[in-house]
Every structure is written in C-alpha cells, then in structure tokens.
XYZ file of C-alpha atoms in Angstrom:
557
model
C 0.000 0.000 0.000
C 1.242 3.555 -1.125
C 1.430 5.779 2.002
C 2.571 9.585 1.651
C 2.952 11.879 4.637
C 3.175 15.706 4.598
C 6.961 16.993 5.241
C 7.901 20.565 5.133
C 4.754 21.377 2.846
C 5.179 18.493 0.468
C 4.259 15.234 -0.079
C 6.781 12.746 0.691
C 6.960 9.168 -0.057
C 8.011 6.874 2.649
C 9.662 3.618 0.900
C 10.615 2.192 3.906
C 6.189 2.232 4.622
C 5.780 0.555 1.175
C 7.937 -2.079 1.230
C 5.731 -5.089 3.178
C 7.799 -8.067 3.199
C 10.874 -8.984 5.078
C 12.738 -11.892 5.203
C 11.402 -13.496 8.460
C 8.372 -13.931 6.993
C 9.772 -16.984 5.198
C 10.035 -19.747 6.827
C 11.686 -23.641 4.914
C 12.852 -26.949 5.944
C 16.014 -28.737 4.653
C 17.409 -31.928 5.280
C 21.079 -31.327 5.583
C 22.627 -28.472 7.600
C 24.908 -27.006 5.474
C 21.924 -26.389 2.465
C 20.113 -24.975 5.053
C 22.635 -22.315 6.001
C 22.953 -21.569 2.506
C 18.977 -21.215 1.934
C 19.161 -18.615 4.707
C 22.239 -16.439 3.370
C 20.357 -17.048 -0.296
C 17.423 -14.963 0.977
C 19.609 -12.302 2.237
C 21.120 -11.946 -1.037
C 18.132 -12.153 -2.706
C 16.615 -9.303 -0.205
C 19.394 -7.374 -1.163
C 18.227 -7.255 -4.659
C 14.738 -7.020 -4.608
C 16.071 -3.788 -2.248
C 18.800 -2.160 -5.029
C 15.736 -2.551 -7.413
C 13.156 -0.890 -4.903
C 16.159 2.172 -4.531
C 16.469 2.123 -8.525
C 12.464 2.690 -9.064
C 11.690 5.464 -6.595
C 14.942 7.065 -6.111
C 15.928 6.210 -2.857
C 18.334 4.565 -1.131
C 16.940 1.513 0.539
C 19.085 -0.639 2.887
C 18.146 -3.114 5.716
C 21.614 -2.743 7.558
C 22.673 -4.130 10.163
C 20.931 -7.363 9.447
C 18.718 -7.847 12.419
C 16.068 -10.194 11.008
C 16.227 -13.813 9.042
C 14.519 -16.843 7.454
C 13.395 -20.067 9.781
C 15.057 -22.111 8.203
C 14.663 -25.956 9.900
C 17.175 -28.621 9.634
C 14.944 -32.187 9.463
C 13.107 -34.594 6.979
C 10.550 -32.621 5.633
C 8.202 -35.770 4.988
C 8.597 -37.253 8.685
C 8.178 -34.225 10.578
C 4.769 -32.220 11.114
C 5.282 -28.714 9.347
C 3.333 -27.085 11.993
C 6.126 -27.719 14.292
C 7.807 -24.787 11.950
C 5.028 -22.788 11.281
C 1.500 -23.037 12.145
C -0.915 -23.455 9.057
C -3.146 -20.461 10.255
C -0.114 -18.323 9.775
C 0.843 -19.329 5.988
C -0.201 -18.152 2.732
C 2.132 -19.459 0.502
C 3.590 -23.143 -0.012
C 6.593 -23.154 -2.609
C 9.151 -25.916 -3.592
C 11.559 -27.408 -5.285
C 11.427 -31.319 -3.898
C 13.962 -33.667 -4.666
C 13.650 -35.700 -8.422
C 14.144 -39.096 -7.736
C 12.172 -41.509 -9.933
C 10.093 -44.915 -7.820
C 13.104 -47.198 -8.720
C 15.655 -44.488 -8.120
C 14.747 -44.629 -4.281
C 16.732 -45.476 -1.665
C 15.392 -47.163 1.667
C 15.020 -43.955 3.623
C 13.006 -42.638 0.701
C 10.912 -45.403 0.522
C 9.963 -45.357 3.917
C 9.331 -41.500 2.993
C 6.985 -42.781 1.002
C 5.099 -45.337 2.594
C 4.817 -42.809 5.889
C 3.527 -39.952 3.582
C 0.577 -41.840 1.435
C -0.206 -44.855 4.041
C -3.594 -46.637 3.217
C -3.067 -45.228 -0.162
C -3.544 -47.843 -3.076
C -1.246 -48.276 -5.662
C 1.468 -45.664 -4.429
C 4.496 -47.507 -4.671
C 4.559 -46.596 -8.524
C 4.934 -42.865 -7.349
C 7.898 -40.746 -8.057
C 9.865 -38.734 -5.006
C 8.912 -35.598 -6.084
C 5.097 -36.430 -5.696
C 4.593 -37.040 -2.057
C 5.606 -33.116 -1.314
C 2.098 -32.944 -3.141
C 0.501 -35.231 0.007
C 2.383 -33.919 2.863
C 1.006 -29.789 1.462
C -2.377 -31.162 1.342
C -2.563 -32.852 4.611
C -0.556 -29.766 6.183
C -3.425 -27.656 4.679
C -6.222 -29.988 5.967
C -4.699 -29.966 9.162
C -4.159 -33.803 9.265
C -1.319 -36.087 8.838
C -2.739 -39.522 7.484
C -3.748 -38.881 4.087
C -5.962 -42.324 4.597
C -7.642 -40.782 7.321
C -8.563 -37.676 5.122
C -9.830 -39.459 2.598
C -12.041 -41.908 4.704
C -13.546 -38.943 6.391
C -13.728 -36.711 3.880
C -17.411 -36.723 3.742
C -17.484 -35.587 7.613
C -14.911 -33.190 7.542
C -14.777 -29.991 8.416
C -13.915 -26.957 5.611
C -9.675 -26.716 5.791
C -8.768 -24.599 8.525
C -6.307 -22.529 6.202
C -7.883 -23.500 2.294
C -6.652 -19.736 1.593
C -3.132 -20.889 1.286
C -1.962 -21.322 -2.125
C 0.607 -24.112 -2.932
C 3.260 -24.098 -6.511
C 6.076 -26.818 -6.962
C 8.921 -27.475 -9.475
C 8.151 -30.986 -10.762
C 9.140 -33.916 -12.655
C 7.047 -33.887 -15.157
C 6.406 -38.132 -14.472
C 3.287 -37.004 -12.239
C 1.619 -35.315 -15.048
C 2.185 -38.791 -17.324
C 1.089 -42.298 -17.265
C 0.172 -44.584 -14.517
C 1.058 -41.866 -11.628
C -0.954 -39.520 -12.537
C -4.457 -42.010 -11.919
C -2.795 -42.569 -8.200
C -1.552 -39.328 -7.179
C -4.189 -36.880 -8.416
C -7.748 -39.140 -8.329
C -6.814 -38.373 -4.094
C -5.394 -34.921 -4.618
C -9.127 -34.582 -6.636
C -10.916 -36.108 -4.515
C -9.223 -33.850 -1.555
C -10.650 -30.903 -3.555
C -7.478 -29.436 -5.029
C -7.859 -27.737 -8.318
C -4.541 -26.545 -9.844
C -4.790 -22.337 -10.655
C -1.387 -22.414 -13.172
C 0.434 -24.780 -14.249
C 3.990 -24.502 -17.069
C 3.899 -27.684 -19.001
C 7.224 -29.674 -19.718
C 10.189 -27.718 -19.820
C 13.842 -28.835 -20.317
C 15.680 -27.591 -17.284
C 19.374 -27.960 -15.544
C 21.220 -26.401 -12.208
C 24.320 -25.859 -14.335
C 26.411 -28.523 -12.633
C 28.849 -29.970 -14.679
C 28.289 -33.265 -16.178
C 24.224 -32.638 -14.589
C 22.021 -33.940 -17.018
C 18.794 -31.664 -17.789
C 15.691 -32.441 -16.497
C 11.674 -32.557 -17.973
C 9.785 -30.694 -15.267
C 6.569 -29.079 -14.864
C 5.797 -26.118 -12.455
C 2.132 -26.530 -10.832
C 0.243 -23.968 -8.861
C -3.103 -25.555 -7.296
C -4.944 -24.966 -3.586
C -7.935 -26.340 -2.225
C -10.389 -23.456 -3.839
C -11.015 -22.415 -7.377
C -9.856 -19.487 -9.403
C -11.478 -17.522 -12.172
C -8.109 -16.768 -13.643
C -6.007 -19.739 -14.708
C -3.148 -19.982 -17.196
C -0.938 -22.930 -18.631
C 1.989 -21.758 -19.892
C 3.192 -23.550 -23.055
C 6.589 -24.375 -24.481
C 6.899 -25.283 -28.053
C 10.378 -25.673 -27.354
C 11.340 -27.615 -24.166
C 14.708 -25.271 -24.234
C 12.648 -22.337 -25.672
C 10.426 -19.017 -23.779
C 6.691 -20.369 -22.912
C 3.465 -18.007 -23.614
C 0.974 -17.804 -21.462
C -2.939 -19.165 -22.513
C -5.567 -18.560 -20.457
C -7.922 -21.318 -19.709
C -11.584 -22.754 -17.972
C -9.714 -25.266 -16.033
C -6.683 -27.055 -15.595
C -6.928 -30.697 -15.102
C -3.584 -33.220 -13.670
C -2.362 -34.015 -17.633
C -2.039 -29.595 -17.801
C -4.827 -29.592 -20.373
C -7.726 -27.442 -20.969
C -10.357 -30.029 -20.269
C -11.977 -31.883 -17.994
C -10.518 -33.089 -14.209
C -10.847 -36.709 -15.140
C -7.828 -39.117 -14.774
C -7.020 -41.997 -16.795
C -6.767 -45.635 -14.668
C -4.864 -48.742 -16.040
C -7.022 -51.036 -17.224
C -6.756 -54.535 -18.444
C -9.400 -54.545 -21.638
C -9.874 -51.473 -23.860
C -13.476 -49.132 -23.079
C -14.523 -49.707 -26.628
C -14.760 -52.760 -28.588
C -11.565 -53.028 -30.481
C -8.847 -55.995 -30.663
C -6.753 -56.359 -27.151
C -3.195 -55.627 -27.395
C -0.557 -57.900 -25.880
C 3.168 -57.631 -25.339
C 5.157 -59.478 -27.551
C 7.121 -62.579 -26.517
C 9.754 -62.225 -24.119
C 13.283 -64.139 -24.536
C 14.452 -64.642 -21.157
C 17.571 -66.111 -22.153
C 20.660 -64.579 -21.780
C 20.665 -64.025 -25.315
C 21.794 -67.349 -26.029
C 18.654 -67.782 -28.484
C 19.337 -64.533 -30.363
C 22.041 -63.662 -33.513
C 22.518 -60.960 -35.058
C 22.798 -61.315 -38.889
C 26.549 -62.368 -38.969
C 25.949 -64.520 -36.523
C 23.119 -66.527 -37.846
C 25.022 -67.083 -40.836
C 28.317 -68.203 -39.288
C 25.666 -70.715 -36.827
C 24.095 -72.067 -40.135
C 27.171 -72.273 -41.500
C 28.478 -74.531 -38.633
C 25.050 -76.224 -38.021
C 23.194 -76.023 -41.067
C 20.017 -78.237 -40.085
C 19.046 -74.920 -37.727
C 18.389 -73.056 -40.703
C 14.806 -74.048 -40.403
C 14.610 -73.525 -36.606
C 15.880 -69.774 -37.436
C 13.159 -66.925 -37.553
C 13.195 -63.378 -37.710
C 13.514 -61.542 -34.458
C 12.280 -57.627 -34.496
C 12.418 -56.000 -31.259
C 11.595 -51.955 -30.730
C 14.636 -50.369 -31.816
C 15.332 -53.265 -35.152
C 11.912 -52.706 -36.527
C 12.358 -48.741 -36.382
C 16.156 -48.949 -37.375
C 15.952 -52.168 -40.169
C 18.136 -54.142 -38.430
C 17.685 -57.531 -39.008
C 18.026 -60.079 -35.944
C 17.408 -63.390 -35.488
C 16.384 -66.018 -32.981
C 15.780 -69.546 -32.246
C 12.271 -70.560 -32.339
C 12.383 -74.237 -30.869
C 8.649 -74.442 -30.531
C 7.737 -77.633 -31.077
C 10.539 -79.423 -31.758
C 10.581 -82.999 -31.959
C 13.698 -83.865 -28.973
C 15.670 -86.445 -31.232
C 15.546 -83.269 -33.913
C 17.166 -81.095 -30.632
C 19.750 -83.947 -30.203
C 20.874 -84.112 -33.425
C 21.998 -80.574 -33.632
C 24.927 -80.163 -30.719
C 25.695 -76.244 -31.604
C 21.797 -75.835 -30.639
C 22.112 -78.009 -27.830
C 24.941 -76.012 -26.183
C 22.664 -72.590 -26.425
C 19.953 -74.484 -24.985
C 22.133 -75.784 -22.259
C 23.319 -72.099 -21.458
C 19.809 -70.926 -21.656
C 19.193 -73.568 -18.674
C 22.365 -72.849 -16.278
C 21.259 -68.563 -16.887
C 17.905 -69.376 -15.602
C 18.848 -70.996 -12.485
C 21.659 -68.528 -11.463
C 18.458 -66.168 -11.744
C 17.420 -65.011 -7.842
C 13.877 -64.720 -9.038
C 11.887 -67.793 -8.630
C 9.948 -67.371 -11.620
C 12.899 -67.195 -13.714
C 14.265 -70.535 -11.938
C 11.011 -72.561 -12.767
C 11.417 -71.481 -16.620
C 15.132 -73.510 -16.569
C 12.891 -76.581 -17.271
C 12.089 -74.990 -20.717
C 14.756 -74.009 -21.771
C 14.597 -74.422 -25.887
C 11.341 -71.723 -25.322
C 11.093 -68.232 -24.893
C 10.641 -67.370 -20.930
C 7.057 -65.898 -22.408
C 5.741 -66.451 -25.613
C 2.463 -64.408 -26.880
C 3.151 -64.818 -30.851
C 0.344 -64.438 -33.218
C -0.682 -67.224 -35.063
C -1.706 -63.881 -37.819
C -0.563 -61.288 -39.278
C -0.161 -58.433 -36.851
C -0.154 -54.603 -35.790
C 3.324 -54.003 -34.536
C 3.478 -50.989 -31.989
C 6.976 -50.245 -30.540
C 6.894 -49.799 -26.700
C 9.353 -46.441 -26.900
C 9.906 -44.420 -29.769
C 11.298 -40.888 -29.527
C 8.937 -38.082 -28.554
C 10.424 -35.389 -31.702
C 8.770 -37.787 -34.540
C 5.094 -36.974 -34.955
C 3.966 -40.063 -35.434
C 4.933 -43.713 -33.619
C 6.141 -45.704 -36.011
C 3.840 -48.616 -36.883
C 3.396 -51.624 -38.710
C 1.924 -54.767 -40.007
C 3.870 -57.872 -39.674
C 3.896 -61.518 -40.909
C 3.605 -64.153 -38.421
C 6.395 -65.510 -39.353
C 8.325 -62.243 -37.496
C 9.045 -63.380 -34.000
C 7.690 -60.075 -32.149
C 9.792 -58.687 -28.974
C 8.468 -58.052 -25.888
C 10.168 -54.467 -26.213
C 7.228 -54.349 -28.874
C 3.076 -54.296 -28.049
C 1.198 -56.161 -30.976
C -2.404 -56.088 -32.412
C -3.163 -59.925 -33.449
C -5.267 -58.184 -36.363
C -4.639 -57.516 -39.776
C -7.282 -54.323 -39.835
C -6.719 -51.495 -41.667
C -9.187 -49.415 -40.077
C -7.196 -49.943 -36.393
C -4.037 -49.774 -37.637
C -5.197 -46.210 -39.612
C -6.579 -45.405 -36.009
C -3.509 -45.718 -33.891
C -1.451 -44.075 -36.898
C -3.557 -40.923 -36.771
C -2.904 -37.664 -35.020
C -5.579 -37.880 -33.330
C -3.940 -41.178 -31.327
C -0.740 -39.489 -31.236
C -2.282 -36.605 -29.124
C -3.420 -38.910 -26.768
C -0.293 -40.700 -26.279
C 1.371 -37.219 -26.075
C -1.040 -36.302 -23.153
C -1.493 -39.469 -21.305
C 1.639 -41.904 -22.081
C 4.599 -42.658 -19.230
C 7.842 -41.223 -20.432
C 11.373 -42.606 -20.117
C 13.002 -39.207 -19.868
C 11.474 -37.861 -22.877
C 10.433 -40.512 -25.001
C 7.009 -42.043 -25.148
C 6.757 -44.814 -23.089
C 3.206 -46.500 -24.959
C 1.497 -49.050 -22.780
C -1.825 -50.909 -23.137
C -2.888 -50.568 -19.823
C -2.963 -46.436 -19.382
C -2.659 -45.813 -23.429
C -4.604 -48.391 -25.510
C -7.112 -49.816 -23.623
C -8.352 -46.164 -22.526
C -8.332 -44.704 -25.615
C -11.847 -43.222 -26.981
C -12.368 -44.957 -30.455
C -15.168 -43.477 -32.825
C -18.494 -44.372 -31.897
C -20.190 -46.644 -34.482
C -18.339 -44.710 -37.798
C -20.093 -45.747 -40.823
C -19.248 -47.878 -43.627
C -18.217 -44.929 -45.514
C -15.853 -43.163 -42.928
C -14.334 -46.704 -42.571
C -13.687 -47.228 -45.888
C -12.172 -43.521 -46.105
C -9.558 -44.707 -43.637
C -8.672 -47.674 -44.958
C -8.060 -46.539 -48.163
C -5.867 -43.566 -46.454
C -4.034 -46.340 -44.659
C -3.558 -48.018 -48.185
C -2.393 -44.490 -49.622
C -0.099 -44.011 -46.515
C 1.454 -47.584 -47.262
C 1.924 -47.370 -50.605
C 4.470 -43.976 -50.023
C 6.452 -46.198 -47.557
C 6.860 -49.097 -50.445
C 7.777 -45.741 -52.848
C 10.903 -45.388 -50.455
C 12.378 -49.093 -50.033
C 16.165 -48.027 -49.431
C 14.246 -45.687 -45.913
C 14.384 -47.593 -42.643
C 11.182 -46.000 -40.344
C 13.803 -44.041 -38.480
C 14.383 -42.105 -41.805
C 10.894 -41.814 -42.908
C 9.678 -40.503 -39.563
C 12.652 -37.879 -39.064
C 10.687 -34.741 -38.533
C 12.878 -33.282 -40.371
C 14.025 -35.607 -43.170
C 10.162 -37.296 -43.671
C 9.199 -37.379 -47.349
C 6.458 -35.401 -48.509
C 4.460 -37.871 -50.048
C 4.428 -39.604 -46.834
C 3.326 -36.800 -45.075
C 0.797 -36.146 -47.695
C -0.428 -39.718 -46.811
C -0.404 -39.096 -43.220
C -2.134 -35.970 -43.530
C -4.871 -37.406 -45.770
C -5.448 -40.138 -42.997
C -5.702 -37.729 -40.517
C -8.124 -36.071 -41.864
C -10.122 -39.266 -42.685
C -10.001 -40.326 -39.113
C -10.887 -36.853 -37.792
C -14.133 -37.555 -40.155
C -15.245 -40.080 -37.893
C -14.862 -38.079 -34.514
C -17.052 -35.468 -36.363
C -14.537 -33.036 -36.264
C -12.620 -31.930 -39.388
C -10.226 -29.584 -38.158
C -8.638 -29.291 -34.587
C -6.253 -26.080 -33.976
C -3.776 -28.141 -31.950
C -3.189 -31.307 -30.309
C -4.100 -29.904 -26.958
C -7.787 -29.030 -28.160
C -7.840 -33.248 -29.637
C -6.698 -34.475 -25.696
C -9.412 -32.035 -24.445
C -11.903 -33.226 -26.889
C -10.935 -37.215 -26.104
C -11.213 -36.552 -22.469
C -15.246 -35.228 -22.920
C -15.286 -38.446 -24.872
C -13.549 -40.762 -22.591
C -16.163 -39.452 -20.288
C -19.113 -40.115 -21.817
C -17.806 -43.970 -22.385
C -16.678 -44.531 -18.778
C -19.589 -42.794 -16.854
C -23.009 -42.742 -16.631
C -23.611 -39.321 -15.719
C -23.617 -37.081 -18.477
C -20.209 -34.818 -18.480
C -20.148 -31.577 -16.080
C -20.461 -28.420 -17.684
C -17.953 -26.056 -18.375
C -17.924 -22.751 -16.026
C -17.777 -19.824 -18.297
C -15.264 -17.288 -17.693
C -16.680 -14.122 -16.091
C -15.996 -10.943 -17.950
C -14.737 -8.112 -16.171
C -16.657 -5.506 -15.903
C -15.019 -1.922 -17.514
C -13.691 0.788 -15.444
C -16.073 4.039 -16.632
C-alpha cells in the first residue's frame, strides 16, 4: 500500500512504509545443515536485490543494515516431521518448492519409507515418483491432518480446511503429469478438492552442474479453492520461452479439459482388438544372432536353418536391423539332439535361468529351448513399438507376418485391420499418447494398460468413414513401399520425412478426424481435451459436467 505523509509542505513518499515483506516472513525446511545455512544467506542476497531494485524505481536509497532479522530455516526430513512444528498453518499463505527428483526405482530405503509414511492406506502408491509425495504432505498440512488415509475416509465428515486460503506451486518432474502416476496421485489430490490455478507444461531444465544432465519438469500452482483466472503456460520448445494461454480449467495431464484421470485397465473401453506384449526371450541371449551370426551358426550347423526366424524387437523394426532367434517351438527332442551347436545354447539358456534369484525365472530352466514368455500371433499383426522418440510426430507402426518373431520391447495387435491400424497411426492417437503416455526421460513410453485400452475410439463410424480410412491407410502404405532403401527411423525424421508420406499421413488424418465429427482441430491440446469429454461419456453414466464460463470483467467508466 502507497502511504505519503506531509513533510515541510510536500508530499513525501516513505519507501521504507511501502515495502511489506521482510525476510522473516519466510520460513523452509532442509534436510542437511549445510543447504540450510545456505537457503538462509540465499534470501539475504536475494533481499538485497529485490532492495537495489526498490532504490532504482523510486529514487531512494533503501538498505536493511545491520541485518537484524532472518529466514526459519529448519534442519529435518521434511516428509517425517509435522510442518506445523515450523510454522503453524493459520499463519501461511504461501507453499513453494523445489522437492527432490528421484524416480520410484531411483529410491533409496530412507526414501521409501518416505513414502510409505507420507501416502499410508493409499492404493497403488508404490509406482509414485519422489517428487510427488511433497504434493501429500502440502495437502494434509493444509487440511490440518497427517494420514492422508484418514482424510480421505472422512472426507465426507470433515470440516472446511482450517487454512484453504493458502496457495501451494512446486517445481516438478514432469512423471506425475504422465502415465500410470498420474491415476494414483491426483484421483486423491481430486478427490481432496485441489484444483490446480497455473500450471507450465514440460520444460527442459538444468542447475548448471557440470556433467548434470537436464531435467523434464513441470511447475504446478493448485490450492484447495477455485480461481477464475487460470493460465498454462506452453513451451513449443522444451529449451525455448513459454506463452501464457488462459484457460476454464486445468486438469492433472495440464490440459484445458476436464478433471478426469485416466486408470490402467486390463481390456480397452470400446470394442476393439486387445493388445498384448510381444514374446519375451528370457535367455541370456543365447537364443538370439545378429545377422553375422546366424550365418556363421548355419554355416556350422546347417540343419538350424529351419529352426531360425526373424527376431524384431523396438529399436530393429524402427532402425531395419535384421536379428534373429531360435524358435524351438515344437521341436521334436531327437531333432534337438541331433543338432549339438543348438544343444549347447539351450544348455546355457538352462544354467542362466537358475543362477536367476527370481523364482519365476528358476522354474522357466525346465524350458529351456522356449522363450521365458511367448504371446506370438498365429496372424498377421499390428506391430506398436513400446518407446519411440517423442520429436517424430507419429509412432512408427506396422503390419507384420507371423512368421516375425515379435519382442516383448514391442506391443502387438493380433489383427490384420486397416481401419485400427489407420486409427492408432492418426494424429488424433498421437495426441493422446502425447497427453497421457509414461515417459522414459522424454520418449514415449506407450502401454496398453494407461494408453490403448483407454483410448476413446469413434463411436459406431459408418461404412463410408471406414472405408475412407482404410483406403488412407492403403495411400499411406503405398508412399512407404515408394521409399524401399528408408528404414522408419528415416521416414519418420521430422525433419528428413518425405512429402508424399506426409501427404499420406495428412490425408489419414483427416479421414479419421471424419469419424470423430470433427474436421479440423487447432492443436493437439484441443484433440486431448476433446478425447477426455469423450472418454467421459464412455466410462460414466452421468452425463459430463459443464464447463464454467469465464466471467468478464466488468469496464472501469
């Protein structure tokens, strides 16, 4: 507040009135000492600034010397101990942090037992990240109660939040905003009544340190009421300047829609082919060659030839290398016997199983000519690569013979349609795997449990719109073929991707758009928030809530 107070017959401004905040008024925990000297001199500094810039605006020299006041700034584990022993709740207004980034199998034992003290009773939180139970221990500070459990089993009966004014922002991995996590953490940050005011979506970010590797976080500003005026802040560049759009609401993915949350599932919501992970080896790589040495083992035992298939995990079905592996199903034993080079993988197959400390792995040694898991379609199959890099706009795709051995490292559809397989091509998929998908740093990380089986097909698309697709998918095909010498790494390069392919992909787009209803979408945030309505409408029987329209401010006359 501007005060002014008559001197000598003028009026005179009194900066030393205006300026309202002081250092004490901040008060922080830190689990190490040293830090937490550091934190408190940091402030200082930083008061000392904010105070040259206060002297450089109105023209006065503004000092706080000697340096009689200073931050609270705790020593202790800021999950096991009760922040009111710092500061009492009534007394706070502000919540800000910058918790530590350590991923769920990153922890170490005192961290997990961080974890299991912060969100006990809560189901499924062991897949939760570090970072996220700062998220529990504000809420439960706010609410005035330490057992998230208890909150949530008495929610119905409990009293307003003693302090719901206070207004909570954290620096973030952006992991809680993607995948599984985010159907944990934020269905009992929802239920708890939290609704998130501003939120930057993923940015690249370092501290500097050498050899520190940069980071994909989020910033999130939420508290336990609403506000009229959110904003997500957008980076089209990771490493680039956001802008700031203003938004109805802000829900945990940081998208303009709906504050629903997507749970893993086991069977898709709409009646489409499952998806299954491809077979998994388990072998030591004693059953696998590459191509030189499939040759040189045919060479030497040439009666394997016919025991030999194709092998195509993630990154040799994107890259077009060729591999190779030994498919022994079925095989008559005095076949086995009659090949010793064979018999000597299968033997090492047996003796890496039982060195295994898992017990499942041990039990498999009495197989061991088979894969530890085998799920191979007895048709031709949708191939869908488990992690593919986030800068190509589309996952790279693709029907496969039967004949292909298909890698666990891959997720296949045992069907042959070309109606699905122009479905999970389209953009419209894509912004759904952008949105909702686990990452492994950056990368998509495409699952059937949070990504597949959630996703909102068309409902009931006619013959025509079908047919549309399919022959887009056909179009789309047909400019791979017209590029033979092009692994899918090359024809997928954002960069380097032909333009008769994109052509393609851009007619299919379109076609599958057609069945939505939709024939243009400004950006792939407006397709999420449109699937999420969707999603809604197939998973609930209420009908979705509507939209509070933002108030306009009235004009200053």
């Amino acid at each position: 507040i501007l005060r002014a107070v008559r001197a000598s017959g003028q009026m005179h401004l009194n900066i030393f009135q205006l300026v309202q905040v002081n250092v004490d008024q901040f008060y922080g925990i830190e689990i190490e000492e040293f830090p937490a000297q550091i934190a408190q001199v940091a402030l200082w500094l930083t008061d000392h600034q904010m105070n040259m810039m206060i002297s450089e605006e109105f023209g006065q020299y503004f000092r706080r010397l000697p340096l009689t006041q200073a931050a609270k700034i705790h020593c202790g584990n800021a999950l096991q101990m009760d922040w009111n022993d710092v500061v009492s709740v009534y007394d706070v207004d502000y919540i800000l942090g910058n918790p530590p980034f350590v991923g769920k199998q990153n922890q170490n034992p005192d961290q997990k037992v961080d974890m299991k003290h912060v969100f006990m009773g809560i189901k499924g939180a062991g897949v939760l990240d570090y970072v996220s139970a700062w998220y529990m221990k504000a809420l439960n500070y706010v609410r005035n109660d330490n057992s998230a459990a208890n909150l949530l089993d008495n929610l119905p009966n409990m009293p307003e939040p003693p302090s719901e004014k206070v207004k909570i922002a954290f620096v973030s991995t952006n992991s809680i905003t993607q995948g599984e996590q985010v159907g944990v953490l934020w269905s009992v940050l929802l239920r708890l009544g939290v609704k998130i005011h501003f939120a930057h979506r993923t940015f690249s970010w370092n501290n500097e340190a050498r050899g520190n590797a940069a980071v994909h976080c989020v910033i999130i500003g939420f508290a336990l009421h609403d506000s009229e005026r959110k904003i997500i802040y957008d980076y089209p560049d990771s490493d680039g300047e956001p802008h700031a759009l203003k938004v109805v609401n802000i829900n945990p993915y940081l998208v303009d829609a709906l504050d629903v949350v997507i749970m893993s599932r086991s069977k898709p919501i709409c009646s489409i082919p499952e998806i299954v992970f491809g077979s998994m080896p388990n072998d030591g790589g004693y059953l696998l060659f590459t191509d030189d040495e499939k040759r040189e083992f045919i060479r030497n035992e040439p009666s394997a030839a016919k025991w030999i298939r194709p092998f195509v995990g993630a990154t040799e079905f994107i890259n077009g290398i060729p591999r190779w592996c030994l498919w022994l199903v079925d095989i008559p034993s005095a076949e086995l016997r009659a090949m010793p080079l064979v018999v000597n993988r299968v033997e090492a197959v047996k003796r890496t199983r039982l060195e295994s400390t898992r017990d499942t792995t041990q039990k498999l040694a009495d197989y061991p000519m088979l894969f530890g898991e085998i799920r191979q379609p007895s048709t031709e199959y949708i191939l869908v690569p488990c992690h593919s890099s986030e800068s190509r706009d589309y996952i790279p795709i693709g029907f496969m013979s039967e004949t292909y051995i298909c890698s666990n490292a891959n997720l296949c559809i045992p069907s042959p349609s070309l109606y699905v397989f122009g479905c999970v091509l389209s953009k419209m998929h894509m912004a759904w795997v952008k949105y909702v998908c686990g990452r492994i740093k950056s990368d998509y990380r495409y699952t059937s449990q949070i990504v597949y089986n959630n996703f909102p097909w068309p409902n009931k698309p006619s013959d025509k719109k079908v047919a549309a697709i399919e022959e887009a998918v056909q179009g789309m095909l047909d400019a791979r073929l017209a590029h033979p010498e092009a692994s899918l790494a090359d024809l997928y390069d954002p960069v380097a991707m032909p333009p008769d392919l994109r052509k393609a992909h851009q007619e299919l787009d379109r076609a599958v758009d057609a069945t939505y209803g939709k024939r243009k979408f400004k950006s792939d945030a407006e397709r999420v928030a449109f699937l999420f309505e969707l999603y809604h409408q197939y998973t609930s029987l209420l009908p979705s809530p509507k939209k509070t329209a933002r108030r306009k401010r009235k004009s200053k006359k």
